[in-house]
mmCIF file of C-alpha atoms in Angstrom:
data_model
loop_
_atom_site.group_PDB
_atom_site.id
_atom_site.type_symbol
_atom_site.label_atom_id
_atom_site.label_comp_id
_atom_site.label_asym_id
_atom_site.label_seq_id
_atom_site.Cartn_x
_atom_site.Cartn_y
_atom_site.Cartn_z
ATOM 1 C CA MET A 1 0.000 0.000 0.000
ATOM 2 C CA ILE A 2 1.309 3.443 -0.955
ATOM 3 C CA GLN A 3 1.777 5.594 2.130
ATOM 4 C CA ASN A 4 0.050 8.945 2.224
ATOM 5 C CA PRO A 5 2.828 11.578 2.080
ATOM 6 C CA TYR A 6 1.006 13.590 4.755
ATOM 7 C CA ASN A 7 1.095 10.721 7.276
ATOM 8 C CA PRO A 8 3.822 12.287 9.483
ATOM 9 C CA LEU A 9 1.634 15.399 9.827
ATOM 10 C CA LEU A 10 -1.599 13.444 10.305
ATOM 11 C CA ILE A 11 -0.074 11.219 12.986
ATOM 12 C CA LYS A 12 1.212 14.185 14.961
ATOM 13 C CA ILE A 13 -2.066 16.091 14.602
ATOM 14 C CA LYS A 14 -3.938 13.070 15.935
ATOM 15 C CA ASN A 15 -1.511 12.812 18.862
ATOM 16 C CA TRP A 16 -1.899 16.498 19.699
ATOM 17 C CA ILE A 17 -5.679 16.214 19.715
ATOM 18 C CA ASN A 18 -5.796 12.960 21.683
ATOM 19 C CA TYR A 19 -3.401 14.197 24.334
ATOM 20 C CA GLU A 20 -5.330 17.400 24.971
ATOM 21 C CA GLU A 21 -8.718 15.703 25.011
ATOM 22 C CA LYS A 22 -7.722 12.787 27.248
ATOM 23 C CA LYS A 23 -5.368 14.449 29.723
ATOM 24 C CA PRO A 24 -6.571 14.810 33.351
ATOM 25 C CA GLN A 25 -8.962 17.721 33.678
ATOM 26 C CA ILE A 26 -7.770 18.685 37.141
ATOM 27 C CA ALA A 27 -4.982 21.058 38.158
ATOM 28 C CA TYR A 28 -1.563 19.422 38.166
ATOM 29 C CA PHE A 29 -0.762 20.293 41.774
ATOM 30 C CA SER A 30 -4.019 18.840 43.040
ATOM 31 C CA ASN A 31 -3.028 15.382 41.761
ATOM 32 C CA PRO A 32 0.480 15.238 40.268
ATOM 33 C CA GLU A 33 0.591 11.431 40.346
ATOM 34 C CA THR A 34 -2.357 11.178 37.945
ATOM 35 C CA HIS A 35 -0.839 13.733 35.592
ATOM 36 C CA ASP A 36 2.587 12.083 35.683
ATOM 37 C CA LEU A 37 1.156 8.640 34.977
ATOM 38 C CA PHE A 38 -0.843 9.988 32.054
ATOM 39 C CA ARG A 39 2.229 11.731 30.659
ATOM 40 C CA LYS A 40 4.394 8.616 31.028
ATOM 41 C CA GLU A 41 1.885 6.598 29.035
ATOM 42 C CA ASN A 42 0.837 9.187 26.442
ATOM 43 C CA ASP A 43 3.544 11.792 25.876
ATOM 44 C CA THR A 44 5.764 10.952 22.894
ATOM 45 C CA ASP A 45 8.918 12.121 24.697
ATOM 46 C CA CYS A 46 8.226 9.834 27.651
ATOM 47 C CA ILE A 47 7.244 6.892 25.460
ATOM 48 C CA LEU A 48 10.507 7.206 23.514
ATOM 49 C CA THR A 49 12.521 7.208 26.770
ATOM 50 C CA ASN A 50 10.738 4.417 28.651
ATOM 51 C CA GLY A 51 8.575 6.744 30.715
ATOM 52 C CA ASN A 52 11.285 9.201 31.768
ATOM 53 C CA LEU A 53 9.540 12.336 33.075
ATOM 54 C CA LEU A 54 12.731 14.338 32.514
ATOM 55 C CA ALA A 55 12.335 13.812 28.772
ATOM 56 C CA ASP A 56 11.601 16.936 26.742
ATOM 57 C CA THR A 57 11.119 17.773 23.074
ATOM 58 C CA ILE A 58 14.075 19.552 21.498
ATOM 59 C CA PHE A 59 12.144 21.145 18.617
ATOM 60 C CA SER A 60 8.464 21.781 19.166
ATOM 61 C CA LEU A 61 6.710 20.854 15.909
ATOM 62 C CA TRP A 62 3.735 23.144 16.411
ATOM 63 C CA LEU A 63 5.521 26.421 15.637
ATOM 64 C CA PRO A 64 7.198 25.232 12.383
ATOM 65 C CA PHE A 65 3.807 23.824 11.376
ATOM 66 C CA ARG A 66 2.092 27.111 12.148
ATOM 67 C CA PHE A 67 4.832 29.199 10.506
ATOM 68 C CA THR A 68 4.548 27.148 7.315
ATOM 69 C CA LEU A 69 0.756 27.359 7.210
ATOM 70 C CA VAL A 70 0.858 31.129 7.648
ATOM 71 C CA HIS A 71 3.688 31.493 5.116
ATOM 72 C CA LEU A 72 1.778 29.628 2.402
ATOM 73 C CA ASN A 73 -1.742 30.825 3.187
ATOM 74 C CA SER A 74 -3.355 34.094 4.205
ATOM 75 C CA TYR A 75 -4.937 34.348 7.637
ATOM 76 C CA LYS A 76 -8.206 34.927 5.775
ATOM 77 C CA LYS A 77 -7.898 31.503 4.160
ATOM 78 C CA LEU A 78 -6.847 29.804 7.391
ATOM 79 C CA ASN A 79 -9.739 31.420 9.243
ATOM 80 C CA LYS A 80 -12.103 29.299 7.135
ATOM 81 C CA TYR A 81 -11.044 26.441 9.404
ATOM 82 C CA GLY A 82 -11.149 28.393 12.645
ATOM 83 C CA ASN A 83 -8.792 30.507 14.707
ATOM 84 C CA ILE A 84 -5.264 29.104 14.486
ATOM 85 C CA ASN A 85 -4.708 30.315 18.057
ATOM 86 C CA ASN A 86 -7.351 27.816 19.195
ATOM 87 C CA LYS A 87 -4.935 25.024 18.469
ATOM 88 C CA ILE A 88 -7.029 21.886 19.011
ATOM 89 C CA SER A 89 -10.229 23.033 17.325
ATOM 90 C CA PHE A 90 -8.167 24.336 14.401
ATOM 91 C CA LEU A 91 -6.275 21.043 14.105
ATOM 92 C CA LYS A 92 -9.527 19.096 14.102
ATOM 93 C CA ALA A 93 -10.794 21.219 11.240
ATOM 94 C CA ILE A 94 -7.748 20.581 9.026
ATOM 95 C CA SER A 95 -7.015 16.979 9.998
ATOM 96 C CA SER A 96 -7.719 15.347 6.662
ATOM 97 C CA PRO A 97 -5.377 14.665 3.731
ATOM 98 C CA ASP A 98 -7.529 16.717 1.339
ATOM 99 C CA ILE A 99 -7.398 19.849 3.471
ATOM 100 C CA LEU A 100 -3.685 19.458 4.181
ATOM 101 C CA GLU A 101 -3.079 19.099 0.456
ATOM 102 C CA GLU A 102 -4.929 22.352 -0.132
ATOM 103 C CA LEU A 103 -3.051 24.234 2.581
ATOM 104 C CA LEU A 104 0.326 22.509 2.181
ATOM 105 C CA PRO A 105 0.802 21.496 -1.466
ATOM 106 C CA LEU A 106 3.500 18.940 -2.136
ATOM 107 C CA ASP A 107 4.957 20.944 -5.017
ATOM 108 C CA ASN A 108 6.286 23.447 -2.486
ATOM 109 C CA ASP A 109 9.796 22.775 -1.175
ATOM 110 C CA CYS A 110 8.922 24.075 2.289
ATOM 111 C CA VAL A 111 6.142 21.504 2.591
ATOM 112 C CA ILE A 112 8.513 18.646 1.771
ATOM 113 C CA LYS A 113 10.915 19.982 4.384
ATOM 114 C CA LEU A 114 8.083 20.261 6.921
ATOM 115 C CA ILE A 115 7.085 16.638 6.349
ATOM 116 C CA THR A 116 10.714 15.553 6.746
ATOM 117 C CA LEU A 117 10.924 17.510 9.999
ATOM 118 C CA PHE A 118 7.769 15.804 11.278
ATOM 119 C CA GLU A 119 9.231 12.390 10.406
ATOM 120 C CA LEU A 120 12.392 13.109 12.398
ATOM 121 C CA GLY A 121 10.599 15.145 15.041
ATOM 122 C CA GLN A 122 8.652 12.141 16.318
ATOM 123 C CA GLN A 123 11.783 10.051 16.866
ATOM 124 C CA ARG A 124 14.272 9.765 19.726
ATOM 125 C CA CYS A 125 16.601 12.255 18.042
ATOM 126 C CA ASN A 126 14.151 15.028 18.965
ATOM 127 C CA VAL A 127 14.176 14.238 22.680
ATOM 128 C CA MET A 128 16.652 15.319 25.358
ATOM 129 C CA ILE A 129 16.793 14.459 29.050
ATOM 130 C CA LEU A 130 16.657 17.518 31.302
ATOM 131 C CA ARG A 131 18.488 17.947 34.596
ATOM 132 C CA ASP A 132 15.358 19.314 36.248
ATOM 133 C CA ARG A 133 11.716 19.121 35.204
ATOM 134 C CA ARG A 134 11.273 22.816 35.933
ATOM 135 C CA ILE A 135 13.300 23.526 32.802
ATOM 136 C CA GLN A 136 10.172 22.593 30.869
ATOM 137 C CA SER A 137 9.033 26.148 31.537
ATOM 138 C CA ARG A 138 11.103 26.948 28.436
ATOM 139 C CA GLY A 139 7.972 25.982 26.504
ATOM 140 C CA PHE A 140 6.141 29.072 27.685
ATOM 141 C CA ALA A 141 6.521 32.777 26.904
ATOM 142 C CA PRO A 142 8.849 34.286 25.983
ATOM 143 C CA TYR A 143 10.988 31.279 24.958
ATOM 144 C CA TYR A 144 8.389 29.034 23.303
ATOM 145 C CA ASP A 145 10.822 26.103 23.099
ATOM 146 C CA TYR A 146 13.208 27.969 20.794
ATOM 147 C CA MET A 147 16.434 26.094 21.500
ATOM 148 C CA PRO A 148 18.992 28.851 20.742
ATOM 149 C CA TRP A 149 17.311 31.207 23.221
ATOM 150 C CA PHE A 150 16.956 28.427 25.785
ATOM 151 C CA LEU A 151 20.648 27.517 25.491
ATOM 152 C CA TYR A 152 21.626 31.194 25.680
ATOM 153 C CA GLU A 153 19.754 31.484 28.988
ATOM 154 C CA CYS A 154 21.546 28.418 30.369
ATOM 155 C CA PHE A 155 24.870 30.313 30.401
ATOM 156 C CA ASP A 156 26.207 32.997 32.719
ATOM 157 C CA ASN A 157 23.388 33.616 35.203
ATOM 158 C CA GLY A 158 20.707 33.364 32.542
ATOM 159 C CA GLU A 159 17.130 32.348 33.311
ATOM 160 C CA PHE A 160 17.907 28.616 33.239
ATOM 161 C CA SER A 161 21.483 28.677 34.556
ATOM 162 C CA LYS A 162 20.297 27.928 38.099
ATOM 163 C CA TYR A 163 19.372 24.426 36.971
ATOM 164 C CA PHE A 164 23.048 23.907 36.167
ATOM 165 C CA ASP A 165 24.212 25.342 39.506
ATOM 166 C CA ASN A 166 25.267 28.534 37.683
ATOM 167 C CA ASP A 167 28.298 26.576 36.532
ATOM 168 C CA ASN A 168 29.139 26.591 32.825
ATOM 169 C CA ALA A 169 31.273 23.468 33.255
ATOM 170 C CA ILE A 170 28.215 21.511 34.456
ATOM 171 C CA LEU A 171 26.177 22.937 31.594
ATOM 172 C CA ILE A 172 28.789 21.988 28.994
ATOM 173 C CA HIS A 173 28.961 18.453 30.408
ATOM 174 C CA TRP A 174 25.158 18.186 30.069
ATOM 175 C CA ILE A 175 25.258 19.537 26.505
ATOM 176 C CA LYS A 176 27.860 16.962 25.521
ATOM 177 C CA ASN A 177 26.058 14.172 27.373
ATOM 178 C CA GLN A 178 22.798 14.985 25.583
ATOM 179 C CA LYS A 179 24.559 15.328 22.224
ATOM 180 C CA LEU A 180 23.545 18.932 21.706
ATOM 181 C CA ASN A 181 26.949 20.176 20.602
ATOM 182 C CA MET A 182 25.648 20.635 17.031
ATOM 183 C CA PHE A 183 23.805 23.735 18.250
ATOM 184 C CA PHE A 184 27.170 25.506 18.435
ATOM 185 C CA GLU A 185 29.627 26.753 15.827
ATOM 186 C CA GLY A 186 32.767 25.233 17.301
ATOM 187 C CA GLU A 187 33.457 25.652 21.007
ATOM 188 C CA ILE A 188 30.480 25.304 23.355
ATOM 189 C CA ILE A 189 30.148 28.904 24.490
ATOM 190 C CA LYS A 190 27.241 31.328 24.487
ATOM 191 C CA ASP A 191 28.609 33.407 21.623
ATOM 192 C CA ASN A 192 28.775 30.334 19.363
ATOM 193 C CA ILE A 193 25.084 29.364 19.521
ATOM 194 C CA LYS A 194 23.728 28.910 16.005
ATOM 195 C CA ASP A 195 21.090 31.281 14.645
ATOM 196 C CA LEU A 196 18.607 28.639 13.484
ATOM 197 C CA ALA A 197 15.854 31.067 12.477
ATOM 198 C CA GLY A 198 18.258 33.001 10.262
ATOM 199 C CA ASN A 199 17.240 36.421 11.545
ATOM 200 C CA GLY A 200 20.483 37.415 13.256
ATOM 201 C CA ASN A 201 19.155 37.131 16.804
ATOM 202 C CA VAL A 202 19.322 33.898 18.824
ATOM 203 C CA LYS A 203 16.589 35.300 21.072
ATOM 204 C CA ASN A 204 14.121 35.472 18.182
ATOM 205 C CA GLY A 205 12.674 32.209 16.881
ATOM 206 C CA ILE A 206 10.519 33.806 14.172
ATOM 207 C CA PRO A 207 12.164 33.117 10.806
ATOM 208 C CA ASN A 208 12.450 35.562 7.936
ATOM 209 C CA ASP A 209 12.474 32.514 5.648
ATOM 210 C CA ILE A 210 10.668 29.417 6.947
ATOM 211 C CA CYS A 211 12.728 27.133 4.689
ATOM 212 C CA ILE A 212 15.936 28.248 6.426
ATOM 213 C CA LEU A 213 14.533 27.318 9.826
ATOM 214 C CA LEU A 214 13.242 23.964 8.539
ATOM 215 C CA ASP A 215 16.610 23.167 6.922
ATOM 216 C CA ASN A 216 18.455 23.974 10.135
ATOM 217 C CA TYR A 217 16.100 21.917 12.305
ATOM 218 C CA ILE A 218 16.323 18.939 9.932
ATOM 219 C CA SER A 219 20.116 19.149 9.783
ATOM 220 C CA ILE A 220 20.452 19.116 13.570
ATOM 221 C CA LEU A 221 18.060 16.190 14.006
ATOM 222 C CA GLN A 222 19.774 14.179 11.272
ATOM 223 C CA ILE A 223 23.171 14.718 12.897
ATOM 224 C CA ARG A 224 21.790 13.855 16.311
ATOM 225 C CA LYS A 225 20.018 10.754 14.954
ATOM 226 C CA ASN A 226 23.316 9.502 13.503
ATOM 227 C CA GLU A 227 25.109 10.125 16.808
ATOM 228 C CA LEU A 228 22.413 8.365 18.836
ATOM 229 C CA ASP A 229 22.389 5.417 16.435
#
């Protein structure tokens, strides 16, 4: 049977929807055990690391997906399917091959790159093991899981440096241990963090050219996949 080329996107969309709809509907701190058990059994990062709650996605796939949709379509066109900011209801509305083909045509190079990213992005190469679960706050504003900014804030009394005892030597050991050295141009220092969005600012994850960001994400995951293998 010929595989639908949109399968990597469709699988991830289904996972996003299922996770949000089935997760415990109570506050985390009122019953952390229930939340943790659900995450161990349902979160892709945890599943790929045998239930490790310290597991965390390296590249969030939602923002590249959103960037590509917006790049190729007007907001007016996307609004036919709902408000893109209402993530789950929007995903439900576009979660068919026909609609994805309309919004993300295969004759566009960026779409092929996006599909490749989604293939790699659901594998072990897109998961790191954190030193502290509180580092997962990097997924919220203003960082939104953008790795260059996160790594920048791990150095020299940055926002996340406390999780490495404010010691760059401990941080560098963790970076090497987690095989994240490909995020740096040469020596592992703050000034050598790669500008993956191609906008000249490692604190800005919004790309001027979505294909540049996709290429950089794919390259890093391919290198990391080879190292992990």
